């Protein structure tokens, strides 16, 4: 994090509204003024300030060289130039062999780090990075500068266009930078007859985080005689030094205020915010997040103690420090396309500008209709025909339950009459949300234990589970399904094979069918219980502990429920039977909760696709919008939808919220789903498929099941004594820890201990290493990558994970 500012180090980047607006002149004046603060520092008993100028990309070299210009007129300033090209053209056409963006970005960070490390004890540092061309000019790869430099997110000095027509380019540049999350503490313009600064001051007066606008004397016209031109520039910089010093001093005030605000955030949050799923009395440290981009959250960390002792035994106040943290919990499983995604930002901004929010019942807007079509073409392909919009996963399940229960009540005569209620079938350990209805559709667990209104409404099958342990996939069948005292285990060598039809020697299919059938008979015939839906999280149960359910069991459960004839006496004619439907539901409506597992989380478009089973109703959220805004959808078929059709409004699905199908969420979701589809095949994903044996697997249908996490790393973890098993599916890596000295399950503190160690960087000086921000989940340590995580980034996380786990042994 060497590029980020501290109390003793300031760093800025200069963007310009256009070319030829004086960006290098103003950059020179700024670093010259910063360096001038060192003059007389010793006599005045204040810290000396060392200035650094960096030009990452230069074209027209060596005729044009901005770093040389700075060095000529500001000799006290250290300068550096990284990439130079001969032709005076845009960087994207200056070379036929552009370096990778990651290389250019790292070289930029390294240059700032080298300067920062050169500062003496007690010195202050002041660094300025000058970009090339305008805000949205491309670099060598063709990526726009506004996006390329975003991971650094340095405070930005924007050089406005002082010429006629410059108001437009200046405001466009300002809004572009603001949209991408840059702080712009200063806007600089030259004073001339266009007087652009007067309008800009009025226009930006009410802007959020309004920049300070500084008007500086215009530089002299360039002279043909180089010597004479240099002399007049020397005179210009000398005469205007006080103007530039004013700017530098104002920047320092803004810089100090920013750090003050960040240092106060944690305490303010403690005293005013009620955090979810958090025991406030045990919170030792508040993670202050300044910004986030891609997989990385940039956090500001308080020192462990307030003072430090120097070699001469003098006490000095310790500085807060920056820490990059890999978002290991994907910000509660929402991140699909990385934080601060420019594509999602643009989609949200367009929809906000075009619509804001508009009424939805009996209305149509393009983002909602387009998203509906996309959902039916992807996760709903082949089975769904309707999409209902809501705001979050729990609500999407509430909607699904209303759909399913009414459909069952309309089909079965006197459903629920014997016991006075209609229940659901499910899988023990599943969790479907924090609202009361969704909670009641779960087995008793730690989440609903303290909810007075909670009342169990269902029967939950104990699931056979899968883990990867000692280099094999092991499926454990619970004793209630067998006649044995100990659970039966089946081992499988290949990940895709776990999802394949069992061989003739595999006992699972017969065990599952027998158990499910006998259970359904007992529940309905002997206990007289009524059921209105089968509800479950397909493949992977998230909040219940990242439990990987044997896909063969879930597929069999759906088949058996649909084939079972004992759920009640059917009406002679289904409601609206005259309306043709493609897929008529059978047995009970099958509801898949894909809030966690859906939208390519597990490497395929849906977990239902992995099971090769279609539900009648399914809920999607979290990855639906790529991690930017809240939105949820419940998909269903016409056989469910038709149960709500009549001439009476009270027969309709009476559910909705104020922001139903809000255009911003729908537009962002459209962009997310389109991006996921395009990313189904790319370099890192194809390599992962190959590593996990998913390519050309005889039963994979060309798709297979795979993990983004390195197979050798997962295998190594699976052989650790402290590990009960590993779940490697798509972007998810879950590790079940063996608890030896404490409570088990959700009450276990094992994962909390591991997560805490991973949040602490081993070396604060090593910018190549990141800390990992994770959330404890009982005895389960889990990591969730985004769909844009690179192999290089995941390799860093894997190294830290291995080191931490081996330190626990």
PDB file of C-alpha atoms in Angstrom, residues 209-405:
ATOM      1  CA  UNK A 209     -17.464  16.740  -2.049  1.00  0.00           C
ATOM      2  CA  UNK A 210     -17.063  19.924  -4.073  1.00  0.00           C
ATOM      3  CA  UNK A 211     -13.482  20.463  -5.264  1.00  0.00           C
ATOM      4  CA  UNK A 212     -11.654  23.641  -4.427  1.00  0.00           C
ATOM      5  CA  UNK A 213     -11.284  25.613  -7.635  1.00  0.00           C
ATOM      6  CA  UNK A 214      -7.995  27.421  -8.051  1.00  0.00           C
ATOM      7  CA  UNK A 215      -7.389  29.943 -10.819  1.00  0.00           C
ATOM      8  CA  UNK A 216      -3.755  30.472 -11.755  1.00  0.00           C
ATOM      9  CA  UNK A 217      -2.056  32.959 -14.091  1.00  0.00           C
ATOM     10  CA  UNK A 218      -1.784  31.699 -17.641  1.00  0.00           C
ATOM     11  CA  UNK A 219       1.707  30.703 -18.798  1.00  0.00           C
ATOM     12  CA  UNK A 220       3.415  32.722 -21.539  1.00  0.00           C
ATOM     13  CA  UNK A 221       3.043  31.743 -25.183  1.00  0.00           C
ATOM     14  CA  UNK A 222       5.803  29.398 -26.296  1.00  0.00           C
ATOM     15  CA  UNK A 223       8.729  31.104 -28.042  1.00  0.00           C
ATOM     16  CA  UNK A 224      10.569  29.730 -31.049  1.00  0.00           C
ATOM     17  CA  UNK A 225      13.936  30.275 -29.360  1.00  0.00           C
ATOM     18  CA  UNK A 226      14.364  27.445 -26.801  1.00  0.00           C
ATOM     19  CA  UNK A 227      16.659  29.491 -24.585  1.00  0.00           C
ATOM     20  CA  UNK A 228      14.330  32.462 -24.485  1.00  0.00           C
ATOM     21  CA  UNK A 229      11.386  30.186 -23.889  1.00  0.00           C
ATOM     22  CA  UNK A 230      13.139  28.539 -20.952  1.00  0.00           C
ATOM     23  CA  UNK A 231      13.981  31.921 -19.452  1.00  0.00           C
ATOM     24  CA  UNK A 232      10.375  33.105 -19.583  1.00  0.00           C
ATOM     25  CA  UNK A 233       9.175  29.842 -18.057  1.00  0.00           C
ATOM     26  CA  UNK A 234      11.679  30.230 -15.204  1.00  0.00           C
ATOM     27  CA  UNK A 235      10.290  33.679 -14.629  1.00  0.00           C
ATOM     28  CA  UNK A 236       6.705  32.346 -14.766  1.00  0.00           C
ATOM     29  CA  UNK A 237       7.344  29.626 -12.185  1.00  0.00           C
ATOM     30  CA  UNK A 238       9.116  32.101  -9.896  1.00  0.00           C
ATOM     31  CA  UNK A 239       6.328  34.654 -10.035  1.00  0.00           C
ATOM     32  CA  UNK A 240       3.557  32.095  -9.561  1.00  0.00           C
ATOM     33  CA  UNK A 241       5.191  30.101  -6.759  1.00  0.00           C
ATOM     34  CA  UNK A 242       2.935  31.671  -4.137  1.00  0.00           C
ATOM     35  CA  UNK A 243      -0.167  30.605  -6.112  1.00  0.00           C
ATOM     36  CA  UNK A 244       1.025  27.013  -6.280  1.00  0.00           C
ATOM     37  CA  UNK A 245       2.002  27.021  -2.598  1.00  0.00           C
ATOM     38  CA  UNK A 246      -1.564  28.025  -1.784  1.00  0.00           C
ATOM     39  CA  UNK A 247      -2.841  25.014  -3.736  1.00  0.00           C
ATOM     40  CA  UNK A 248      -0.373  22.670  -2.028  1.00  0.00           C
ATOM     41  CA  UNK A 249      -1.362  23.966   1.393  1.00  0.00           C
ATOM     42  CA  UNK A 250      -5.078  23.579   0.633  1.00  0.00           C
ATOM     43  CA  UNK A 251      -4.437  20.039  -0.576  1.00  0.00           C
ATOM     44  CA  UNK A 252      -2.681  19.273   2.692  1.00  0.00           C
ATOM     45  CA  UNK A 253      -5.677  20.529   4.679  1.00  0.00           C
ATOM     46  CA  UNK A 254      -7.996  18.293   2.659  1.00  0.00           C
ATOM     47  CA  UNK A 255      -5.560  15.423   3.098  1.00  0.00           C
ATOM     48  CA  UNK A 256      -5.528  15.828   6.891  1.00  0.00           C
ATOM     49  CA  UNK A 257      -9.327  16.090   7.064  1.00  0.00           C
ATOM     50  CA  UNK A 258      -9.672  12.885   5.060  1.00  0.00           C
ATOM     51  CA  UNK A 259      -7.456  10.953   7.456  1.00  0.00           C
ATOM     52  CA  UNK A 260      -9.257  12.501  10.439  1.00  0.00           C
ATOM     53  CA  UNK A 261     -12.600  11.285   9.089  1.00  0.00           C
ATOM     54  CA  UNK A 262     -11.292   7.770   8.513  1.00  0.00           C
ATOM     55  CA  UNK A 263      -9.788   7.559  11.987  1.00  0.00           C
ATOM     56  CA  UNK A 264     -13.134   8.555  13.522  1.00  0.00           C
ATOM     57  CA  UNK A 265     -15.316   6.167  11.520  1.00  0.00           C
ATOM     58  CA  UNK A 266     -14.800   3.108  13.704  1.00  0.00           C
ATOM     59  CA  UNK A 267     -15.734   4.826  16.950  1.00  0.00           C
ATOM     60  CA  UNK A 268     -18.722   6.529  15.344  1.00  0.00           C
ATOM     61  CA  UNK A 269     -19.948   3.192  14.033  1.00  0.00           C
ATOM     62  CA  UNK A 270     -19.573   1.507  17.429  1.00  0.00           C
ATOM     63  CA  UNK A 271     -21.781   4.061  19.120  1.00  0.00           C
ATOM     64  CA  UNK A 272     -24.540   4.353  16.526  1.00  0.00           C
ATOM     65  CA  UNK A 273     -24.800   1.279  14.283  1.00  0.00           C
ATOM     66  CA  UNK A 274     -26.405  -2.063  15.102  1.00  0.00           C
ATOM     67  CA  UNK A 275     -24.522  -4.569  12.951  1.00  0.00           C
ATOM     68  CA  UNK A 276     -26.229  -7.733  11.663  1.00  0.00           C
ATOM     69  CA  UNK A 277     -25.107 -11.157  12.904  1.00  0.00           C
ATOM     70  CA  UNK A 278     -22.702  -9.473  15.308  1.00  0.00           C
ATOM     71  CA  UNK A 279     -22.200  -9.743  19.066  1.00  0.00           C
ATOM     72  CA  UNK A 280     -21.167  -6.160  19.781  1.00  0.00           C
ATOM     73  CA  UNK A 281     -19.541  -6.977  23.104  1.00  0.00           C
ATOM     74  CA  UNK A 282     -16.943  -9.160  21.370  1.00  0.00           C
ATOM     75  CA  UNK A 283     -15.968  -6.733  18.590  1.00  0.00           C
ATOM     76  CA  UNK A 284     -12.331  -5.839  19.179  1.00  0.00           C
ATOM     77  CA  UNK A 285     -11.563  -3.999  15.961  1.00  0.00           C
ATOM     78  CA  UNK A 286     -13.803  -2.213  13.478  1.00  0.00           C
ATOM     79  CA  UNK A 287     -12.640  -2.675   9.896  1.00  0.00           C
ATOM     80  CA  UNK A 288     -12.673   0.791   8.344  1.00  0.00           C
ATOM     81  CA  UNK A 289     -13.129   0.417   4.585  1.00  0.00           C
ATOM     82  CA  UNK A 290     -12.004   3.412   2.554  1.00  0.00           C
ATOM     83  CA  UNK A 291     -12.818   1.920  -0.843  1.00  0.00           C
ATOM     84  CA  UNK A 292     -12.925  -1.323  -2.776  1.00  0.00           C
ATOM     85  CA  UNK A 293     -12.043  -2.423  -6.285  1.00  0.00           C
ATOM     86  CA  UNK A 294     -12.044  -5.852  -7.871  1.00  0.00           C
ATOM     87  CA  UNK A 295     -11.469  -8.426  -5.133  1.00  0.00           C
ATOM     88  CA  UNK A 296      -9.673  -5.963  -2.867  1.00  0.00           C
ATOM     89  CA  UNK A 297     -10.990  -3.791  -0.062  1.00  0.00           C
ATOM     90  CA  UNK A 298      -8.696  -0.936   0.971  1.00  0.00           C
ATOM     91  CA  UNK A 299      -8.912  -0.586   4.736  1.00  0.00           C
ATOM     92  CA  UNK A 300      -7.455   1.883   7.205  1.00  0.00           C
ATOM     93  CA  UNK A 301      -6.056   0.190  10.298  1.00  0.00           C
ATOM     94  CA  UNK A 302      -5.397   1.660  13.715  1.00  0.00           C
ATOM     95  CA  UNK A 303      -1.967   1.004  15.267  1.00  0.00           C
ATOM     96  CA  UNK A 304      -1.904  -1.636  18.014  1.00  0.00           C
ATOM     97  CA  UNK A 305      -0.619   0.990  20.461  1.00  0.00           C
ATOM     98  CA  UNK A 306      -0.742   4.754  20.289  1.00  0.00           C
ATOM     99  CA  UNK A 307       2.976   5.422  20.705  1.00  0.00           C
ATOM    100  CA  UNK A 308       6.256   3.893  19.594  1.00  0.00           C
ATOM    101  CA  UNK A 309       9.752   4.286  21.003  1.00  0.00           C
ATOM    102  CA  UNK A 310      12.611   5.428  18.769  1.00  0.00           C
ATOM    103  CA  UNK A 311      16.269   4.421  19.085  1.00  0.00           C
ATOM    104  CA  UNK A 312      16.974   7.462  21.278  1.00  0.00           C
ATOM    105  CA  UNK A 313      14.074   6.427  23.594  1.00  0.00           C
ATOM    106  CA  UNK A 314      11.787   9.212  22.428  1.00  0.00           C
ATOM    107  CA  UNK A 315       8.107   8.421  22.182  1.00  0.00           C
ATOM    108  CA  UNK A 316       6.394   9.149  18.854  1.00  0.00           C
ATOM    109  CA  UNK A 317       2.776   8.743  17.885  1.00  0.00           C
ATOM    110  CA  UNK A 318       2.237   5.692  15.717  1.00  0.00           C
ATOM    111  CA  UNK A 319       0.556   6.233  12.386  1.00  0.00           C
ATOM    112  CA  UNK A 320      -2.498   4.410  11.172  1.00  0.00           C
ATOM    113  CA  UNK A 321      -1.717   2.241   8.185  1.00  0.00           C
ATOM    114  CA  UNK A 322      -3.401   1.045   5.033  1.00  0.00           C
ATOM    115  CA  UNK A 323      -4.113  -2.615   4.439  1.00  0.00           C
ATOM    116  CA  UNK A 324      -5.308  -4.335   1.287  1.00  0.00           C
ATOM    117  CA  UNK A 325      -7.733  -7.132   2.084  1.00  0.00           C
ATOM    118  CA  UNK A 326      -8.979  -9.803  -0.278  1.00  0.00           C
ATOM    119  CA  UNK A 327     -12.745  -9.942   0.142  1.00  0.00           C
ATOM    120  CA  UNK A 328     -12.833 -13.600   1.122  1.00  0.00           C
ATOM    121  CA  UNK A 329     -16.540 -13.648   1.966  1.00  0.00           C
ATOM    122  CA  UNK A 330     -17.449 -11.842  -1.274  1.00  0.00           C
ATOM    123  CA  UNK A 331     -19.176  -9.260   0.940  1.00  0.00           C
ATOM    124  CA  UNK A 332     -21.729 -11.773   2.139  1.00  0.00           C
ATOM    125  CA  UNK A 333     -21.687 -13.685  -1.113  1.00  0.00           C
ATOM    126  CA  UNK A 334     -22.756 -10.810  -3.348  1.00  0.00           C
ATOM    127  CA  UNK A 335     -19.607 -10.101  -5.339  1.00  0.00           C
ATOM    128  CA  UNK A 336     -19.631 -11.570  -8.827  1.00  0.00           C
ATOM    129  CA  UNK A 337     -17.902  -8.954 -10.956  1.00  0.00           C
ATOM    130  CA  UNK A 338     -15.736  -7.292  -8.352  1.00  0.00           C
ATOM    131  CA  UNK A 339     -16.120  -4.114  -6.351  1.00  0.00           C
ATOM    132  CA  UNK A 340     -16.381  -0.841  -8.251  1.00  0.00           C
ATOM    133  CA  UNK A 341     -17.029  -2.549 -11.590  1.00  0.00           C
ATOM    134  CA  UNK A 342     -17.004   0.211 -14.248  1.00  0.00           C
ATOM    135  CA  UNK A 343     -19.515  -1.698 -16.384  1.00  0.00           C
ATOM    136  CA  UNK A 344     -22.000  -2.045 -13.520  1.00  0.00           C
ATOM    137  CA  UNK A 345     -21.415   1.559 -12.471  1.00  0.00           C
ATOM    138  CA  UNK A 346     -22.263   2.774 -15.959  1.00  0.00           C
ATOM    139  CA  UNK A 347     -25.383   0.627 -16.128  1.00  0.00           C
ATOM    140  CA  UNK A 348     -26.585   1.951 -12.779  1.00  0.00           C
ATOM    141  CA  UNK A 349     -25.852   5.558 -13.727  1.00  0.00           C
ATOM    142  CA  UNK A 350     -27.702   5.259 -17.041  1.00  0.00           C
ATOM    143  CA  UNK A 351     -30.797   3.721 -15.445  1.00  0.00           C
ATOM    144  CA  UNK A 352     -30.743   6.285 -12.631  1.00  0.00           C
ATOM    145  CA  UNK A 353     -30.553   9.099 -15.146  1.00  0.00           C
ATOM    146  CA  UNK A 354     -33.192   7.625 -17.454  1.00  0.00           C
ATOM    147  CA  UNK A 355     -35.726   6.475 -14.862  1.00  0.00           C
ATOM    148  CA  UNK A 356     -34.771   6.907 -11.229  1.00  0.00           C
ATOM    149  CA  UNK A 357     -37.489   4.615  -9.923  1.00  0.00           C
ATOM    150  CA  UNK A 358     -40.898   4.131 -11.542  1.00  0.00           C
ATOM    151  CA  UNK A 359     -44.103   2.326 -10.674  1.00  0.00           C
ATOM    152  CA  UNK A 360     -44.161  -1.315 -11.738  1.00  0.00           C
ATOM    153  CA  UNK A 361     -47.594  -3.000 -11.349  1.00  0.00           C
ATOM    154  CA  UNK A 362     -49.319  -3.009 -14.769  1.00  0.00           C
ATOM    155  CA  UNK A 363     -46.290  -1.167 -16.180  1.00  0.00           C
ATOM    156  CA  UNK A 364     -43.285  -2.141 -18.261  1.00  0.00           C
ATOM    157  CA  UNK A 365     -39.856  -0.620 -18.597  1.00  0.00           C
ATOM    158  CA  UNK A 366     -37.024  -1.810 -20.755  1.00  0.00           C
ATOM    159  CA  UNK A 367     -34.565  -2.959 -18.052  1.00  0.00           C
ATOM    160  CA  UNK A 368     -37.199  -5.180 -16.375  1.00  0.00           C
ATOM    161  CA  UNK A 369     -38.449  -6.726 -19.616  1.00  0.00           C
ATOM    162  CA  UNK A 370     -34.932  -7.301 -20.857  1.00  0.00           C
ATOM    163  CA  UNK A 371     -33.897  -8.893 -17.561  1.00  0.00           C
ATOM    164  CA  UNK A 372     -36.958 -11.135 -17.618  1.00  0.00           C
ATOM    165  CA  UNK A 373     -36.013 -12.365 -21.080  1.00  0.00           C
ATOM    166  CA  UNK A 374     -32.410 -12.940 -20.035  1.00  0.00           C
ATOM    167  CA  UNK A 375     -33.418 -14.922 -16.929  1.00  0.00           C
ATOM    168  CA  UNK A 376     -35.772 -17.122 -18.912  1.00  0.00           C
ATOM    169  CA  UNK A 377     -33.014 -17.759 -21.460  1.00  0.00           C
ATOM    170  CA  UNK A 378     -30.430 -18.670 -18.813  1.00  0.00           C
ATOM    171  CA  UNK A 379     -31.313 -19.964 -15.348  1.00  0.00           C
ATOM    172  CA  UNK A 380     -34.939 -20.526 -16.348  1.00  0.00           C
ATOM    173  CA  UNK A 381     -34.235 -22.105 -19.709  1.00  0.00           C
ATOM    174  CA  UNK A 382     -36.571 -25.006 -20.486  1.00  0.00           C
ATOM    175  CA  UNK A 383     -38.842 -24.746 -17.464  1.00  0.00           C
ATOM    176  CA  UNK A 384     -39.695 -21.171 -16.391  1.00  0.00           C
ATOM    177  CA  UNK A 385     -42.069 -18.776 -18.109  1.00  0.00           C
ATOM    178  CA  UNK A 386     -42.693 -16.071 -15.491  1.00  0.00           C
ATOM    179  CA  UNK A 387     -40.497 -13.787 -13.356  1.00  0.00           C
ATOM    180  CA  UNK A 388     -41.612 -12.064 -10.135  1.00  0.00           C
ATOM    181  CA  UNK A 389     -39.401  -9.272  -8.793  1.00  0.00           C
ATOM    182  CA  UNK A 390     -38.595  -8.558  -5.149  1.00  0.00           C
ATOM    183  CA  UNK A 391     -35.818  -6.989  -3.125  1.00  0.00           C
ATOM    184  CA  UNK A 392     -33.738  -9.726  -1.450  1.00  0.00           C
ATOM    185  CA  UNK A 393     -33.299 -13.465  -1.173  1.00  0.00           C
ATOM    186  CA  UNK A 394     -35.441 -13.960   1.904  1.00  0.00           C
ATOM    187  CA  UNK A 395     -38.330 -12.090   0.293  1.00  0.00           C
ATOM    188  CA  UNK A 396     -37.902 -14.079  -2.905  1.00  0.00           C
ATOM    189  CA  UNK A 397     -38.410 -17.239  -0.832  1.00  0.00           C
ATOM    190  CA  UNK A 398     -41.485 -15.762   0.853  1.00  0.00           C
ATOM    191  CA  UNK A 399     -42.898 -15.183  -2.625  1.00  0.00           C
ATOM    192  CA  UNK A 400     -41.968 -18.705  -3.696  1.00  0.00           C
ATOM    193  CA  UNK A 401     -43.743 -20.200  -0.673  1.00  0.00           C
ATOM    194  CA  UNK A 402     -46.897 -18.209  -1.408  1.00  0.00           C
ATOM    195  CA  UNK A 403     -46.823 -19.444  -4.997  1.00  0.00           C
ATOM    196  CA  UNK A 404     -46.272 -23.059  -4.005  1.00  0.00           C
ATOM    197  CA  UNK A 405     -48.680 -23.293  -1.071  1.00  0.00           C
TER     198      UNK A 405
END
